[in-house]
XYZ file of C-alpha atoms in Angstrom:
512
model
C -76.359 106.630 -50.661
C -77.639 103.209 -51.752
C -77.060 104.140 -55.421
C -73.455 105.098 -54.636
C -72.898 101.862 -52.744
C -74.413 99.937 -55.634
C -72.158 101.628 -58.182
C -69.101 101.085 -55.994
C -69.988 97.425 -55.559
C -70.544 96.905 -59.289
C -67.233 98.518 -60.221
C -65.373 96.684 -57.450
C -66.625 93.291 -58.603
C -65.809 94.039 -62.232
C -62.325 95.234 -61.217
C -61.658 92.043 -59.249
C -62.710 89.845 -62.180
C -60.435 91.879 -64.478
C -57.531 91.857 -62.023
C -57.659 88.119 -61.523
C -57.756 87.367 -65.249
C -54.642 89.490 -65.698
C -52.926 88.299 -62.507
C -53.294 84.610 -63.356
C -51.651 85.172 -66.732
C -48.635 86.810 -65.113
C -48.246 84.292 -62.290
C -48.954 81.160 -64.343
C -45.355 80.488 -65.515
C -44.262 80.306 -61.864
C -47.306 78.186 -60.989
C -46.674 75.677 -63.765
C -43.004 75.362 -62.879
C -43.636 74.808 -59.159
C -46.455 72.319 -59.708
C -44.570 70.522 -62.480
C -47.321 71.035 -65.021
C -45.756 72.892 -67.937
C -47.355 70.425 -70.363
C -50.776 71.529 -69.041
C -49.982 75.245 -69.168
C -52.296 76.052 -72.063
C -55.162 74.058 -70.561
C -55.164 76.354 -67.527
C -56.265 79.127 -69.881
C -58.400 77.301 -72.417
C -60.322 75.487 -69.650
C -61.282 78.785 -68.040
C -62.179 80.194 -71.447
C -64.464 77.259 -72.253
C -66.209 77.605 -68.898
C -66.657 81.344 -69.404
C -68.362 80.897 -72.779
C -70.832 78.398 -71.307
C -71.324 80.552 -68.207
C -72.028 83.640 -70.276
C -74.697 81.888 -72.341
C -76.336 80.315 -69.290
C -76.086 83.504 -67.232
C -77.757 85.639 -69.859
C -80.829 83.409 -70.181
C -80.942 82.803 -66.403
C -80.926 86.539 -65.627
C -83.788 87.160 -68.052
C -85.918 84.309 -66.713
C -85.286 84.650 -62.967
C -83.715 88.074 -62.527
C -80.016 88.942 -62.123
C -79.669 88.109 -58.415
C -79.418 84.307 -58.670
C -76.745 84.252 -61.420
C -74.907 87.126 -59.756
C -74.486 85.496 -56.346
C -73.927 82.070 -57.865
C -71.206 83.638 -59.973
C -69.632 85.430 -57.013
C -69.584 82.159 -55.056
C -68.147 80.235 -58.015
C -65.535 82.885 -58.721
C -64.336 82.895 -55.117
C -64.490 79.126 -54.718
C -62.559 78.559 -57.936
C -59.826 80.918 -56.783
C -59.622 79.156 -53.419
C -59.309 75.740 -55.087
C -56.610 77.048 -57.434
C -54.729 78.776 -54.629
C -54.642 75.606 -52.506
C -54.068 73.223 -55.422
C -51.498 70.472 -54.761
C -51.219 69.695 -58.467
C -51.721 71.298 -61.865
C -54.812 69.177 -62.478
C -56.524 70.551 -59.368
C -55.527 74.081 -60.312
C -57.099 73.645 -63.751
C -60.322 72.480 -62.098
C -60.273 75.613 -59.951
C -59.683 77.776 -63.015
C -62.679 76.134 -64.705
C -64.948 77.031 -61.769
C -63.445 80.525 -61.607
C -64.063 81.148 -65.305
C -67.646 79.945 -65.061
C -68.348 82.129 -62.025
C -66.695 85.194 -63.488
C -68.823 84.882 -66.621
C -72.036 84.698 -64.583
C -70.989 87.830 -62.695
C -70.152 89.802 -65.835
C -73.444 89.190 -67.629
C -75.504 89.651 -64.447
C -73.923 93.075 -63.914
C -75.154 94.178 -67.351
C -78.687 93.161 -66.442
C -78.406 94.977 -63.112
C -77.480 98.157 -64.949
C -80.532 97.787 -67.194
C -82.879 97.097 -64.269
C -81.606 99.680 -61.754
C -80.187 102.704 -63.586
C -82.186 105.058 -65.802
C -81.164 104.930 -69.456
C -79.503 108.352 -69.363
C -76.985 107.052 -66.786
C -75.946 103.997 -68.785
C -73.072 105.776 -70.602
C -71.483 106.765 -67.291
C -71.852 103.321 -65.770
C -70.293 101.602 -68.756
C -67.469 104.117 -68.793
C -66.763 103.041 -65.210
C -66.865 99.389 -66.297
C -64.293 100.129 -68.999
C -62.051 101.815 -66.449
C -62.496 98.809 -64.171
C -60.759 96.711 -66.850
C -58.109 99.271 -67.804
C -56.786 100.152 -64.350
C -55.897 96.557 -63.309
C -53.920 96.167 -66.517
C -51.846 99.203 -65.559
C -51.155 98.576 -61.864
C -51.747 94.832 -61.733
C -48.371 93.589 -63.015
C -46.510 95.419 -60.268
C -48.880 94.178 -57.562
C -48.752 90.604 -58.829
C -44.970 90.709 -59.076
C -44.612 91.905 -55.485
C -47.105 89.320 -54.190
C -45.436 86.485 -56.073
C -41.940 87.446 -54.937
C -42.831 88.085 -51.284
C -45.778 85.830 -50.409
C -45.637 83.297 -53.237
C -47.923 82.654 -56.190
C -50.710 81.208 -54.042
C -51.384 84.653 -52.581
C -52.402 85.872 -56.045
C -55.336 83.446 -55.914
C -56.163 83.455 -52.209
C -56.304 87.177 -51.456
C -58.944 88.025 -54.066
C -61.773 85.932 -52.509
C -61.563 88.054 -49.364
C -61.807 91.232 -51.433
C -64.718 89.663 -53.317
C -66.615 89.270 -50.038
C -66.092 92.972 -49.268
C -67.274 93.988 -52.743
C -70.263 91.659 -52.436
C -71.317 93.168 -49.108
C -71.060 96.660 -50.580
C -73.161 95.581 -53.549
C -75.707 93.896 -51.279
C -76.136 97.143 -49.372
C -76.675 99.077 -52.573
C -79.245 96.590 -53.882
C -81.611 97.134 -50.949
C -84.978 98.227 -52.305
C -83.929 98.031 -55.965
C -86.200 96.399 -58.621
C -84.020 93.367 -59.229
C -86.209 90.480 -58.108
C -87.892 88.185 -60.575
C -87.509 87.643 -64.294
C -88.929 89.700 -67.139
C -89.642 86.978 -69.673
C -91.453 83.666 -69.758
C -89.809 80.268 -70.159
C -88.283 79.780 -73.586
C -87.232 76.500 -75.185
C -83.791 75.867 -76.535
C -81.525 76.543 -73.543
C -79.934 73.055 -73.511
C -79.222 73.398 -77.220
C -77.629 76.819 -76.706
C -75.427 75.531 -73.916
C -74.368 72.684 -76.194
C -73.511 75.132 -78.963
C -71.624 77.251 -76.442
C -69.522 74.233 -75.499
C -68.877 73.467 -79.168
C -67.877 77.108 -79.690
C -65.429 76.874 -76.803
C -63.895 73.741 -78.334
C -63.532 75.489 -81.687
C -61.853 78.485 -80.063
C -59.465 76.214 -78.160
C -58.543 74.384 -81.375
C -57.733 77.704 -82.991
C -55.563 78.664 -80.025
C -53.501 75.502 -80.231
C -53.444 75.578 -84.017
C -51.895 79.046 -84.194
C -48.340 77.788 -83.586
C -45.915 76.096 -85.967
C -46.944 72.730 -87.358
C -50.551 72.829 -86.171
C -52.293 74.530 -89.068
C -54.828 71.686 -89.501
C -56.063 72.287 -85.950
C -56.558 75.974 -86.693
C -58.562 75.168 -89.830
C -60.701 72.612 -87.991
C -61.336 75.123 -85.214
C -62.363 77.767 -87.724
C -64.835 75.379 -89.353
C -66.296 74.442 -85.976
C -66.756 78.126 -85.100
C -68.337 78.875 -88.468
C -71.041 76.323 -87.628
C -71.496 76.944 -83.898
C -70.922 80.650 -83.265
C -73.793 82.058 -85.400
C -76.230 80.095 -83.237
C -75.129 82.138 -80.213
C -75.348 85.538 -81.882
C -78.242 87.691 -83.127
C -79.532 86.555 -86.521
C -77.767 88.572 -89.197
C -74.582 89.320 -87.242
C -72.233 87.906 -89.862
C -73.906 89.932 -92.632
C -74.044 93.086 -90.480
C -77.814 93.477 -90.407
C -78.883 96.824 -88.963
C -79.303 97.249 -85.237
C -78.200 94.711 -82.655
C -76.494 92.321 -85.115
C -74.168 95.114 -86.241
C -73.570 96.194 -82.643
C -72.354 92.686 -81.809
C -70.383 92.424 -85.042
C -68.679 95.786 -84.578
C -67.670 94.908 -81.026
C -66.028 91.743 -82.321
C -64.252 93.483 -85.202
C -62.978 96.370 -83.076
C -61.812 94.142 -80.221
C -60.279 91.613 -82.601
C -58.328 94.259 -84.505
C -57.135 95.992 -81.350
C -56.031 92.961 -79.359
C -54.533 91.024 -82.262
C -52.340 94.050 -82.989
C -51.604 94.754 -79.341
C -50.236 91.321 -78.478
C -47.617 91.844 -81.198
C -46.638 95.415 -80.349
C -44.207 94.639 -77.463
C -42.573 91.806 -79.379
C -42.170 93.949 -82.489
C -40.678 96.840 -80.543
C -38.177 94.559 -78.829
C -37.152 92.455 -81.813
C -37.302 94.976 -84.644
C -36.463 98.246 -82.878
C -34.481 96.898 -79.882
C -36.636 98.773 -77.386
C -36.335 97.824 -73.717
C -39.097 95.944 -71.965
C -39.944 98.967 -69.832
C -40.093 101.317 -72.818
C -42.280 98.855 -74.755
C -44.573 98.644 -71.753
C -44.924 102.425 -71.714
C -46.297 102.275 -75.258
C -49.091 100.045 -74.014
C -49.576 102.229 -70.945
C -50.279 105.179 -73.247
C -52.956 103.147 -74.993
C -54.518 102.123 -71.671
C -54.625 105.716 -70.436
C -56.191 107.012 -73.643
C -58.729 104.132 -73.545
C -59.743 105.242 -70.058
C -59.918 108.913 -71.056
C -62.050 108.186 -74.122
C -64.398 106.071 -71.989
C -64.695 108.994 -69.584
C -65.632 111.298 -72.475
C -68.195 108.764 -73.667
C -69.698 108.639 -70.194
C -70.235 112.388 -70.284
C -71.656 112.172 -73.805
C -69.190 114.695 -75.214
C -69.799 113.151 -78.630
C -72.898 111.473 -79.989
C -73.105 107.704 -80.325
C -72.695 107.782 -84.097
C -69.593 109.939 -83.753
C -68.175 107.616 -81.102
C -68.465 104.598 -83.381
C -67.269 106.225 -86.588
C -64.454 108.238 -85.018
C -63.422 105.337 -82.820
C -63.245 102.924 -85.754
C -61.261 105.421 -87.815
C -58.796 105.989 -84.968
C -58.211 102.263 -84.496
C -57.453 101.948 -88.204
C -55.170 104.996 -88.167
C -53.288 103.830 -85.096
C -52.688 100.381 -86.593
C -51.387 101.929 -89.834
C -48.946 104.146 -87.966
C -47.799 101.334 -85.668
C -47.282 99.149 -88.726
C -45.071 101.867 -90.185
C -42.833 101.596 -87.114
C -41.634 98.244 -88.495
C -39.799 100.282 -91.162
C -36.327 101.197 -89.813
C -36.402 104.706 -91.302
C -39.562 105.639 -89.359
C -38.729 107.295 -86.001
C -39.264 104.950 -83.079
C -40.985 107.707 -81.103
C -43.968 107.404 -83.480
C -44.984 104.202 -81.655
C -46.144 106.148 -78.587
C -48.726 108.427 -80.228
C -49.759 105.565 -82.534
C -50.992 103.437 -79.663
C -52.467 106.407 -77.836
C -54.642 107.016 -80.889
C -55.597 103.335 -81.097
C -56.476 103.183 -77.407
C -58.608 106.310 -77.706
C -60.529 104.708 -80.552
C -61.382 101.512 -78.688
C -62.252 103.603 -75.634
C -64.937 105.428 -77.602
C -66.369 102.273 -79.156
C -66.355 99.795 -76.300
C -68.770 101.391 -73.790
C -70.914 102.914 -76.535
C -71.725 99.450 -77.845
C -72.614 98.273 -74.330
C -75.061 101.157 -74.021
C -76.559 100.431 -77.446
C -77.031 96.764 -76.551
C -79.300 97.675 -73.650
C -81.105 100.318 -75.705
C -81.899 97.708 -78.359
C -83.050 95.128 -75.804
C -86.643 94.803 -74.675
C -87.275 93.982 -70.994
C -86.427 90.339 -70.431
C -83.808 90.295 -73.193
C -81.000 92.321 -71.634
C -79.224 89.252 -70.296
C -79.376 87.253 -73.503
C -78.326 90.169 -75.677
C -75.546 91.211 -73.312
C -74.239 87.663 -73.304
C -74.312 87.672 -77.122
C -72.209 90.844 -77.099
C -69.607 89.312 -74.797
C -69.376 85.901 -76.462
C -69.101 87.453 -79.916
C -66.409 89.849 -78.760
C -64.434 87.121 -77.048
C -64.554 84.593 -79.872
C -63.789 87.205 -82.525
C -60.722 88.149 -80.476
C -59.538 84.554 -80.196
C -59.973 84.055 -83.935
C -58.158 87.301 -84.712
C -55.184 86.543 -82.468
C -54.935 82.953 -83.714
C -55.184 83.806 -87.418
C -52.795 86.752 -87.283
C -50.355 84.665 -85.240
C -50.447 81.893 -87.822
C -49.951 84.418 -90.630
C -47.028 85.923 -88.741
C -45.278 82.584 -88.434
C -46.042 81.416 -91.977
C -44.678 84.697 -93.376
C -41.357 84.167 -91.632
C -42.080 86.454 -88.654
C -42.960 89.493 -90.756
C -44.747 91.947 -88.484
C -46.271 93.981 -91.281
C -48.471 90.964 -92.091
C -50.089 91.206 -88.657
C -50.729 94.922 -88.923
C -52.094 94.541 -92.464
C -54.534 91.831 -91.330
C -55.709 93.839 -88.309
C -56.115 96.904 -90.525
C -58.551 94.928 -92.695
C -60.626 94.180 -89.579
C -60.520 97.800 -88.455
C -61.665 99.045 -91.868
C -64.462 96.468 -91.856
C -65.511 97.864 -88.478
C -65.567 101.360 -89.947
C -67.954 100.113 -92.638
C -70.200 98.353 -90.117
C -70.377 101.270 -87.635
C -73.249 103.181 -89.325
C -75.337 100.002 -89.421
C -75.454 99.802 -85.626
C -78.340 102.268 -85.833
C -81.751 101.936 -87.405
C -82.652 98.406 -86.383
C -85.788 97.613 -84.353
C -85.709 96.827 -80.659
C -85.220 93.118 -80.033
C -88.377 91.292 -79.043
C -89.457 87.706 -78.648
C -87.393 84.621 -78.036
C -84.441 83.811 -80.262
C -84.712 80.431 -81.897
C -82.161 77.773 -82.594
C -81.191 76.148 -85.845
C -83.001 76.903 -89.079
C -86.260 77.732 -87.361
C -84.487 80.118 -85.055
C -82.723 81.811 -87.948
C -86.023 82.266 -89.741
C -87.567 83.760 -86.619
C -84.568 86.036 -86.261
C -84.906 87.268 -89.833
C -88.518 88.135 -89.208
C -87.484 90.094 -86.106
C -84.550 92.007 -87.493
C -83.130 93.283 -84.258
C -83.393 90.077 -82.357
C -80.638 88.720 -80.132
C -79.703 85.232 -79.160
C -77.747 83.946 -76.261
C -74.058 84.296 -75.706
C -72.010 87.501 -75.452
C -66.380 87.896 -71.521
C -64.864 90.372 -72.970
C -63.978 88.204 -72.061
C -64.069 91.547 -70.173
C -64.544 89.663 -70.642
C -62.650 87.498 -71.594
C -62.932 88.430 -73.290
C -63.080 84.510 -73.990
C -63.676 88.491 -72.387
C -65.006 87.927 -71.791
C -62.988 84.938 -72.349
C -59.153 85.870 -70.162
C -56.054 87.924 -69.972
C -52.958 86.013 -70.883
C -50.037 88.106 -71.943
C -47.771 85.944 -74.025
C -48.184 86.708 -77.687
C -48.693 84.028 -80.294
C -45.361 84.743 -81.842
C -43.662 84.715 -78.470
C -45.353 81.522 -77.451
C -44.060 79.760 -80.515
C -40.444 80.633 -79.790
C -40.689 80.338 -76.025
C -40.117 84.039 -75.390
C -41.608 85.980 -72.537
C -44.061 88.735 -73.313
C -43.008 92.302 -72.810
C -46.509 92.898 -71.593
C -46.001 90.387 -68.803
C -42.805 92.011 -67.726
C -44.031 95.586 -67.639
C -46.818 97.449 -65.885
C -47.971 98.877 -69.142
C -49.829 95.840 -70.417
C -53.354 96.753 -71.335
C -54.853 93.619 -72.801
C -57.063 93.246 -69.792
C -58.934 96.351 -70.711
C -62.045 94.372 -71.421
C -63.429 90.930 -71.863
C -61.850 90.635 -75.200
C -58.503 91.569 -73.782
C -58.894 88.553 -71.640
C -59.781 86.538 -74.683
C -56.788 87.717 -76.604
C -54.538 86.839 -73.753
C -55.963 83.380 -73.354
C -55.683 82.744 -77.044
C -52.005 83.585 -77.021
C -51.226 82.019 -73.666
C -53.029 78.872 -74.695
C -50.569 78.461 -77.524
C -47.526 78.264 -75.263
């Protein structure tokens, strides 16, 4: 019974974090208008994203050193408190402060839950647990828009923020009951130097991601380039040594997660806009395309949880399906291609990411020695989130510079998907991560001598994914012309289906 209560509590907390990321993105236009803070609209997203990157890095190391309980309950308290501050905010500035606390708390929760899975559940149950986590991100993206719309229209936008803390208390009590007698007390590694430096690099990474968000719209290309340079310096210090060259084992696991999430979400934020502008599809019909992808994501995650396919098959087949789906969706931009092709195209793409996403979570724990699950899980989430922000920002800038040519976006995301297909086999064969990741040149040298080693930072962005960085739903292209996202208007939006979905949304929403 305690195991069932624990699982229910874990999934409930993850669902609430996912729901709130998505809900805030939908309600924010009304919030900004009522509080008179349209000029601060983007900061409401980028502030939460920055806090989530720092929280993910800190939470991962904290969970390894002291156990997952302290970061978990600190995160739950911060998440609820941030929502309360935002819901009662008399001004946009106060709301942004609440969003900052919320993003920090949500990140602590997300990484602590990964460590809880590693500490409590036997390894053979990890696929099922992570399939439930994936569903916890997908379902809110399907039903959330309707719920948020009803709440906003009937009770006002403040209810979107203020109701969730009460549900968080219920989920926390359920989780507390399930944790009774479980081996979750105490850390599994000794003190390691370098945490202040990693937090500093996490903050620099967040700044670089924010610059790329704001630089993805017309006339701000220098900001995008500066942001990319900043990330090129800072991000590798938060990831396992060898991630950018796809070294075998954990580095390729982190890299593949980033490539797959980046390709999927950068394409997805453009799908509703393309279907409306190029094929004159209604908002509801465009939303149904995304609903098909969300449903197939959930189904593929369910299959992964029951180990219908092997891990190698999941990664290779999933990568191939993402690439195929993007190719077919890109073909829909051609007027002679039947519009109906868009529906199976995104079903295929969603199925592909559904196979990959939880499989990589499972592999991360398998490749982590005791005392490293938190740090490696945080690396997975930070890498996924930042890759997604970069992908959405770059493809958005390409879209605008090419005169709003949608095929450019799908071509760029196809390159990422094919790169993921090449990296997939390299996720296997690396040694289990051991030791303490280092910083700077010394840390890189230590990482090379320990090929599978992880460093801090993962939210998306699920977490926001930036996923886990966020879940904004205005696309880059839409933001630049002031249009409203089809995903925001329909219940079919699926960008919250993981931390990176959150990241993708924040990247686009931050450009408004």
